[in-house]
Amino acid sequence: NPEEIIKKEARGLGDADFGEVQEVNGDFIVTQKGTIDKEQYYIPINLVDHFDGSTLFFTVTEEEAEQYKRD
């Protein structure tokens, strides 16, 4: 359920921090990290590993996620 993950923490492999889930947009989950210098990630939904009720986990490292970053 997309509403359950909005405003939840987003993490990846190796304790990668992708900020907070902003929206589910088609085949992507949009996360935002930072307050002043905001970084947005459009991570494909098929890279979701699991959701533990407070954090959404992805099967991608911070380095691999660079390709999903948008300014």
PDB file of N, CA and C in Angstrom:
ATOM      1  N   ASN A   1       0.840  -1.186   0.000  1.00  0.00           N
ATOM      2  CA  ASN A   1       0.000   0.000   0.000  1.00  0.00           C
ATOM      3  C   ASN A   1       0.885   1.250   0.000  1.00  0.00           C
ATOM      4  N   PRO A   2       0.848   2.036  -1.062  1.00  0.00           N
ATOM      5  CA  PRO A   2       1.730   3.206  -1.175  1.00  0.00           C
ATOM      6  C   PRO A   2       1.587   4.212  -0.030  1.00  0.00           C
ATOM      7  N   GLU A   3       0.387   4.407   0.494  1.00  0.00           N
ATOM      8  CA  GLU A   3       0.189   5.384   1.564  1.00  0.00           C
ATOM      9  C   GLU A   3       0.976   5.019   2.825  1.00  0.00           C
ATOM     10  N   GLU A   4       1.230   3.727   3.031  1.00  0.00           N
ATOM     11  CA  GLU A   4       1.943   3.277   4.236  1.00  0.00           C
ATOM     12  C   GLU A   4       3.401   3.715   4.241  1.00  0.00           C
ATOM     13  N   ILE A   5       4.003   3.904   3.076  1.00  0.00           N
ATOM     14  CA  ILE A   5       5.436   4.198   3.028  1.00  0.00           C
ATOM     15  C   ILE A   5       5.760   5.684   2.878  1.00  0.00           C
ATOM     16  N   ILE A   6       4.756   6.523   2.590  1.00  0.00           N
ATOM     17  CA  ILE A   6       4.996   7.960   2.447  1.00  0.00           C
ATOM     18  C   ILE A   6       5.485   8.517   3.776  1.00  0.00           C
ATOM     19  N   LYS A   7       6.509   9.376   3.720  1.00  0.00           N
ATOM     20  CA  LYS A   7       7.124  10.016   4.895  1.00  0.00           C
ATOM     21  C   LYS A   7       7.886   9.039   5.775  1.00  0.00           C
ATOM     22  N   LYS A   8       8.194   7.862   5.254  1.00  0.00           N
ATOM     23  CA  LYS A   8       8.997   6.886   6.004  1.00  0.00           C
ATOM     24  C   LYS A   8      10.442   6.952   5.525  1.00  0.00           C
ATOM     25  N   GLU A   9      11.346   6.496   6.376  1.00  0.00           N
ATOM     26  CA  GLU A   9      12.767   6.484   6.063  1.00  0.00           C
ATOM     27  C   GLU A   9      13.058   5.500   4.932  1.00  0.00           C
ATOM     28  N   ALA A  10      14.031   5.846   4.084  1.00  0.00           N
ATOM     29  CA  ALA A  10      14.436   4.984   2.974  1.00  0.00           C
ATOM     30  C   ALA A  10      15.913   4.641   3.133  1.00  0.00           C
ATOM     31  N   ARG A  11      16.222   3.349   3.096  1.00  0.00           N
ATOM     32  CA  ARG A  11      17.595   2.872   3.274  1.00  0.00           C
ATOM     33  C   ARG A  11      17.943   1.870   2.189  1.00  0.00           C
ATOM     34  N   GLY A  12      19.254   1.735   1.953  1.00  0.00           N
ATOM     35  CA  GLY A  12      19.736   0.766   0.987  1.00  0.00           C
ATOM     36  C   GLY A  12      20.781  -0.129   1.601  1.00  0.00           C
ATOM     37  N   LEU A  13      21.486  -0.849   0.761  1.00  0.00           N
ATOM     38  CA  LEU A  13      22.531  -1.761   1.220  1.00  0.00           C
ATOM     39  C   LEU A  13      23.694  -0.972   1.807  1.00  0.00           C
ATOM     40  N   GLY A  14      24.367  -1.552   2.791  1.00  0.00           N
ATOM     41  CA  GLY A  14      25.492  -0.873   3.415  1.00  0.00           C
ATOM     42  C   GLY A  14      25.064   0.348   4.201  1.00  0.00           C
ATOM     43  N   ASP A  15      23.838   0.336   4.720  1.00  0.00           N
ATOM     44  CA  ASP A  15      23.271   1.443   5.495  1.00  0.00           C
ATOM     45  C   ASP A  15      23.175   2.738   4.681  1.00  0.00           C
ATOM     46  N   ALA A  16      23.001   2.614   3.368  1.00  0.00           N
ATOM     47  CA  ALA A  16      22.834   3.788   2.505  1.00  0.00           C
ATOM     48  C   ALA A  16      21.589   4.553   2.923  1.00  0.00           C
ATOM     49  N   ASP A  17      21.708   5.868   2.969  1.00  0.00           N
ATOM     50  CA  ASP A  17      20.602   6.735   3.390  1.00  0.00           C
ATOM     51  C   ASP A  17      20.037   7.446   2.168  1.00  0.00           C
ATOM     52  N   PHE A  18      18.782   7.171   1.851  1.00  0.00           N
ATOM     53  CA  PHE A  18      18.114   7.824   0.728  1.00  0.00           C
ATOM     54  C   PHE A  18      17.071   8.832   1.203  1.00  0.00           C
ATOM     55  N   GLY A  19      17.122   9.174   2.477  1.00  0.00           N
ATOM     56  CA  GLY A  19      16.216  10.186   3.002  1.00  0.00           C
ATOM     57  C   GLY A  19      14.852   9.636   3.343  1.00  0.00           C
ATOM     58  N   GLU A  20      13.834  10.349   2.878  1.00  0.00           N
ATOM     59  CA  GLU A  20      12.447  10.027   3.211  1.00  0.00           C
ATOM     60  C   GLU A  20      11.639   9.814   1.935  1.00  0.00           C
ATOM     61  N   VAL A  21      10.746   8.841   1.974  1.00  0.00           N
ATOM     62  CA  VAL A  21       9.874   8.573   0.822  1.00  0.00           C
ATOM     63  C   VAL A  21       8.906   9.745   0.656  1.00  0.00           C
ATOM     64  N   GLN A  22       8.870  10.314  -0.561  1.00  0.00           N
ATOM     65  CA  GLN A  22       7.980  11.437  -0.864  1.00  0.00           C
ATOM     66  C   GLN A  22       6.718  10.998  -1.597  1.00  0.00           C
ATOM     67  N   GLU A  23       6.891  10.059  -2.538  1.00  0.00           N
ATOM     68  CA  GLU A  23       5.727   9.616  -3.308  1.00  0.00           C
ATOM     69  C   GLU A  23       6.049   8.320  -4.044  1.00  0.00           C
ATOM     70  N   VAL A  24       4.981   7.657  -4.452  1.00  0.00           N
ATOM     71  CA  VAL A  24       5.100   6.512  -5.346  1.00  0.00           C
ATOM     72  C   VAL A  24       4.574   7.003  -6.681  1.00  0.00           C
ATOM     73  N   ASN A  25       5.446   6.976  -7.696  1.00  0.00           N
ATOM     74  CA  ASN A  25       5.146   7.573  -8.986  1.00  0.00           C
ATOM     75  C   ASN A  25       5.300   6.507 -10.070  1.00  0.00           C
ATOM     76  N   GLY A  26       4.233   5.805 -10.368  1.00  0.00           N
ATOM     77  CA  GLY A  26       4.288   4.761 -11.388  1.00  0.00           C
ATOM     78  C   GLY A  26       5.209   3.634 -10.975  1.00  0.00           C
ATOM     79  N   ASP A  27       6.306   3.452 -11.727  1.00  0.00           N
ATOM     80  CA  ASP A  27       7.253   2.375 -11.452  1.00  0.00           C
ATOM     81  C   ASP A  27       8.392   2.817 -10.551  1.00  0.00           C
ATOM     82  N   PHE A  28       8.301   4.036  -9.990  1.00  0.00           N
ATOM     83  CA  PHE A  28       9.376   4.576  -9.176  1.00  0.00           C
ATOM     84  C   PHE A  28       8.895   4.991  -7.793  1.00  0.00           C
ATOM     85  N   ILE A  29       9.815   4.919  -6.838  1.00  0.00           N
ATOM     86  CA  ILE A  29       9.581   5.479  -5.518  1.00  0.00           C
ATOM     87  C   ILE A  29      10.494   6.689  -5.420  1.00  0.00           C
ATOM     88  N   VAL A  30       9.903   7.835  -5.138  1.00  0.00           N
ATOM     89  CA  VAL A  30      10.660   9.079  -5.059  1.00  0.00           C
ATOM     90  C   VAL A  30      11.031   9.330  -3.606  1.00  0.00           C
ATOM     91  N   THR A  31      12.337   9.476  -3.353  1.00  0.00           N
ATOM     92  CA  THR A  31      12.814   9.797  -2.013  1.00  0.00           C
ATOM     93  C   THR A  31      13.547  11.126  -2.061  1.00  0.00           C
ATOM     94  N   GLN A  32      13.606  11.781  -0.916  1.00  0.00           N
ATOM     95  CA  GLN A  32      14.322  13.052  -0.832  1.00  0.00           C
ATOM     96  C   GLN A  32      15.192  13.056   0.409  1.00  0.00           C
ATOM     97  N   LYS A  33      16.434  13.497   0.222  1.00  0.00           N
ATOM     98  CA  LYS A  33      17.420  13.526   1.291  1.00  0.00           C
ATOM     99  C   LYS A  33      17.931  14.951   1.437  1.00  0.00           C
ATOM    100  N   GLY A  34      18.034  15.430   2.676  1.00  0.00           N
ATOM    101  CA  GLY A  34      18.560  16.766   2.944  1.00  0.00           C
ATOM    102  C   GLY A  34      17.472  17.798   3.117  1.00  0.00           C
ATOM    103  N   THR A  35      17.841  18.894   3.788  1.00  0.00           N
ATOM    104  CA  THR A  35      16.875  19.965   4.017  1.00  0.00           C
ATOM    105  C   THR A  35      17.192  21.199   3.187  1.00  0.00           C
ATOM    106  N   ILE A  36      18.487  21.523   3.056  1.00  0.00           N
ATOM    107  CA  ILE A  36      18.876  22.689   2.261  1.00  0.00           C
ATOM    108  C   ILE A  36      19.311  22.241   0.873  1.00  0.00           C
ATOM    109  N   ASP A  37      20.335  21.399   0.805  1.00  0.00           N
ATOM    110  CA  ASP A  37      20.775  20.826  -0.466  1.00  0.00           C
ATOM    111  C   ASP A  37      20.042  19.512  -0.681  1.00  0.00           C
ATOM    112  N   LYS A  38      18.849  19.613  -1.248  1.00  0.00           N
ATOM    113  CA  LYS A  38      17.997  18.439  -1.402  1.00  0.00           C
ATOM    114  C   LYS A  38      18.455  17.573  -2.562  1.00  0.00           C
ATOM    115  N   GLU A  39      18.497  16.274  -2.308  1.00  0.00           N
ATOM    116  CA  GLU A  39      18.786  15.294  -3.349  1.00  0.00           C
ATOM    117  C   GLU A  39      17.565  14.411  -3.482  1.00  0.00           C
ATOM    118  N   GLN A  40      17.096  14.222  -4.709  1.00  0.00           N
ATOM    119  CA  GLN A  40      15.958  13.338  -4.948  1.00  0.00           C
ATOM    120  C   GLN A  40      16.426  12.114  -5.700  1.00  0.00           C
ATOM    121  N   TYR A  41      15.867  10.985  -5.309  1.00  0.00           N
ATOM    122  CA  TYR A  41      16.139   9.715  -5.984  1.00  0.00           C
ATOM    123  C   TYR A  41      14.827   9.182  -6.539  1.00  0.00           C
ATOM    124  N   TYR A  42      14.873   8.710  -7.776  1.00  0.00           N
ATOM    125  CA  TYR A  42      13.740   8.025  -8.405  1.00  0.00           C
ATOM    126  C   TYR A  42      14.159   6.567  -8.540  1.00  0.00           C
ATOM    127  N   ILE A  43      13.894   5.787  -7.506  1.00  0.00           N
ATOM    128  CA  ILE A  43      14.370   4.412  -7.443  1.00  0.00           C
ATOM    129  C   ILE A  43      13.278   3.473  -7.961  1.00  0.00           C
ATOM    130  N   PRO A  44      13.632   2.608  -8.918  1.00  0.00           N
ATOM    131  CA  PRO A  44      12.622   1.678  -9.462  1.00  0.00           C
ATOM    132  C   PRO A  44      12.001   0.828  -8.348  1.00  0.00           C
ATOM    133  N   ILE A  45      10.705   0.649  -8.446  1.00  0.00           N
ATOM    134  CA  ILE A  45       9.951  -0.073  -7.421  1.00  0.00           C
ATOM    135  C   ILE A  45      10.410  -1.530  -7.303  1.00  0.00           C
ATOM    136  N   ASN A  46      10.981  -2.075  -8.383  1.00  0.00           N
ATOM    137  CA  ASN A  46      11.427  -3.468  -8.320  1.00  0.00           C
ATOM    138  C   ASN A  46      12.707  -3.634  -7.489  1.00  0.00           C
ATOM    139  N   LEU A  47      13.307  -2.525  -7.027  1.00  0.00           N
ATOM    140  CA  LEU A  47      14.482  -2.599  -6.167  1.00  0.00           C
ATOM    141  C   LEU A  47      14.130  -2.546  -4.684  1.00  0.00           C
ATOM    142  N   VAL A  48      12.824  -2.539  -4.368  1.00  0.00           N
ATOM    143  CA  VAL A  48      12.401  -2.588  -2.965  1.00  0.00           C
ATOM    144  C   VAL A  48      12.676  -3.978  -2.418  1.00  0.00           C
ATOM    145  N   ASP A  49      13.310  -4.012  -1.253  1.00  0.00           N
ATOM    146  CA  ASP A  49      13.572  -5.288  -0.584  1.00  0.00           C
ATOM    147  C   ASP A  49      12.438  -5.608   0.380  1.00  0.00           C
ATOM    148  N   HIS A  50      12.230  -4.719   1.367  1.00  0.00           N
ATOM    149  CA  HIS A  50      11.124  -4.922   2.309  1.00  0.00           C
ATOM    150  C   HIS A  50      10.829  -3.630   3.061  1.00  0.00           C
ATOM    151  N   PHE A  51       9.706  -3.642   3.755  1.00  0.00           N
ATOM    152  CA  PHE A  51       9.271  -2.521   4.580  1.00  0.00           C
ATOM    153  C   PHE A  51       8.979  -3.073   5.959  1.00  0.00           C
ATOM    154  N   ASP A  52       9.630  -2.505   6.990  1.00  0.00           N
ATOM    155  CA  ASP A  52       9.464  -3.042   8.346  1.00  0.00           C
ATOM    156  C   ASP A  52       8.457  -2.264   9.191  1.00  0.00           C
ATOM    157  N   GLY A  53       7.709  -1.356   8.543  1.00  0.00           N
ATOM    158  CA  GLY A  53       6.727  -0.560   9.268  1.00  0.00           C
ATOM    159  C   GLY A  53       7.200   0.863   9.509  1.00  0.00           C
ATOM    160  N   SER A  54       8.519   1.070   9.536  1.00  0.00           N
ATOM    161  CA  SER A  54       9.051   2.424   9.713  1.00  0.00           C
ATOM    162  C   SER A  54      10.114   2.780   8.678  1.00  0.00           C
ATOM    163  N   THR A  55      10.729   1.769   8.054  1.00  0.00           N
ATOM    164  CA  THR A  55      11.787   2.003   7.078  1.00  0.00           C
ATOM    165  C   THR A  55      11.562   1.143   5.843  1.00  0.00           C
ATOM    166  N   LEU A  56      11.741   1.766   4.665  1.00  0.00           N
ATOM    167  CA  LEU A  56      11.656   1.053   3.395  1.00  0.00           C
ATOM    168  C   LEU A  56      13.087   0.736   2.956  1.00  0.00           C
ATOM    169  N   PHE A  57      13.364  -0.537   2.726  1.00  0.00           N
ATOM    170  CA  PHE A  57      14.702  -0.985   2.364  1.00  0.00           C
ATOM    171  C   PHE A  57      14.778  -1.334   0.879  1.00  0.00           C
ATOM    172  N   PHE A  58      15.858  -0.855   0.237  1.00  0.00           N
ATOM    173  CA  PHE A  58      16.114  -1.130  -1.171  1.00  0.00           C
ATOM    174  C   PHE A  58      17.323  -2.045  -1.317  1.00  0.00           C
ATOM    175  N   THR A  59      17.387  -2.781  -2.424  1.00  0.00           N
ATOM    176  CA  THR A  59      18.515  -3.673  -2.708  1.00  0.00           C
ATOM    177  C   THR A  59      19.519  -2.966  -3.608  1.00  0.00           C
ATOM    178  N   VAL A  60      19.933  -1.769  -3.199  1.00  0.00           N
ATOM    179  CA  VAL A  60      20.863  -0.962  -3.978  1.00  0.00           C
ATOM    180  C   VAL A  60      21.780  -0.202  -3.009  1.00  0.00           C
ATOM    181  N   THR A  61      23.052  -0.061  -3.401  1.00  0.00           N
ATOM    182  CA  THR A  61      23.993   0.700  -2.578  1.00  0.00           C
ATOM    183  C   THR A  61      23.880   2.188  -2.918  1.00  0.00           C
ATOM    184  N   GLU A  62      24.513   3.022  -2.104  1.00  0.00           N
ATOM    185  CA  GLU A  62      24.505   4.460  -2.376  1.00  0.00           C
ATOM    186  C   GLU A  62      25.183   4.767  -3.715  1.00  0.00           C
ATOM    187  N   GLU A  63      26.258   4.045  -4.015  1.00  0.00           N
ATOM    188  CA  GLU A  63      26.956   4.250  -5.289  1.00  0.00           C
ATOM    189  C   GLU A  63      26.064   3.861  -6.468  1.00  0.00           C
ATOM    190  N   GLU A  64      25.389   2.727  -6.355  1.00  0.00           N
ATOM    191  CA  GLU A  64      24.502   2.274  -7.445  1.00  0.00           C
ATOM    192  C   GLU A  64      23.320   3.228  -7.617  1.00  0.00           C
ATOM    193  N   ALA A  65      22.895   3.852  -6.540  1.00  0.00           N
ATOM    194  CA  ALA A  65      21.726   4.738  -6.591  1.00  0.00           C
ATOM    195  C   ALA A  65      22.030   6.081  -7.255  1.00  0.00           C
ATOM    196  N   GLU A  66      23.317   6.386  -7.460  1.00  0.00           N
ATOM    197  CA  GLU A  66      23.678   7.641  -8.122  1.00  0.00           C
ATOM    198  C   GLU A  66      22.976   7.796  -9.473  1.00  0.00           C
ATOM    199  N   GLN A  67      22.767   6.670 -10.169  1.00  0.00           N
ATOM    200  CA  GLN A  67      22.106   6.732 -11.481  1.00  0.00           C
ATOM    201  C   GLN A  67      20.630   7.107 -11.373  1.00  0.00           C
ATOM    202  N   TYR A  68      20.059   7.030 -10.183  1.00  0.00           N
ATOM    203  CA  TYR A  68      18.644   7.367  -9.984  1.00  0.00           C
ATOM    204  C   TYR A  68      18.454   8.751  -9.379  1.00  0.00           C
ATOM    205  N   LYS A  69      19.560   9.472  -9.161  1.00  0.00           N
ATOM    206  CA  LYS A  69      19.479  10.786  -8.535  1.00  0.00           C
ATOM    207  C   LYS A  69      19.066  11.836  -9.550  1.00  0.00           C
ATOM    208  N   ARG A  70      18.213  12.752  -9.090  1.00  0.00           N
ATOM    209  CA  ARG A  70      17.781  13.887  -9.913  1.00  0.00           C
ATOM    210  C   ARG A  70      17.991  15.166  -9.106  1.00  0.00           C
ATOM    211  N   ASP A  71      18.349  16.219  -9.798  1.00  0.00           N
ATOM    212  CA  ASP A  71      18.517  17.514  -9.118  1.00  0.00           C
ATOM    213  C   ASP A  71      17.254  18.343  -9.246  1.00  0.00           C
TER     214      ASP A  71
END
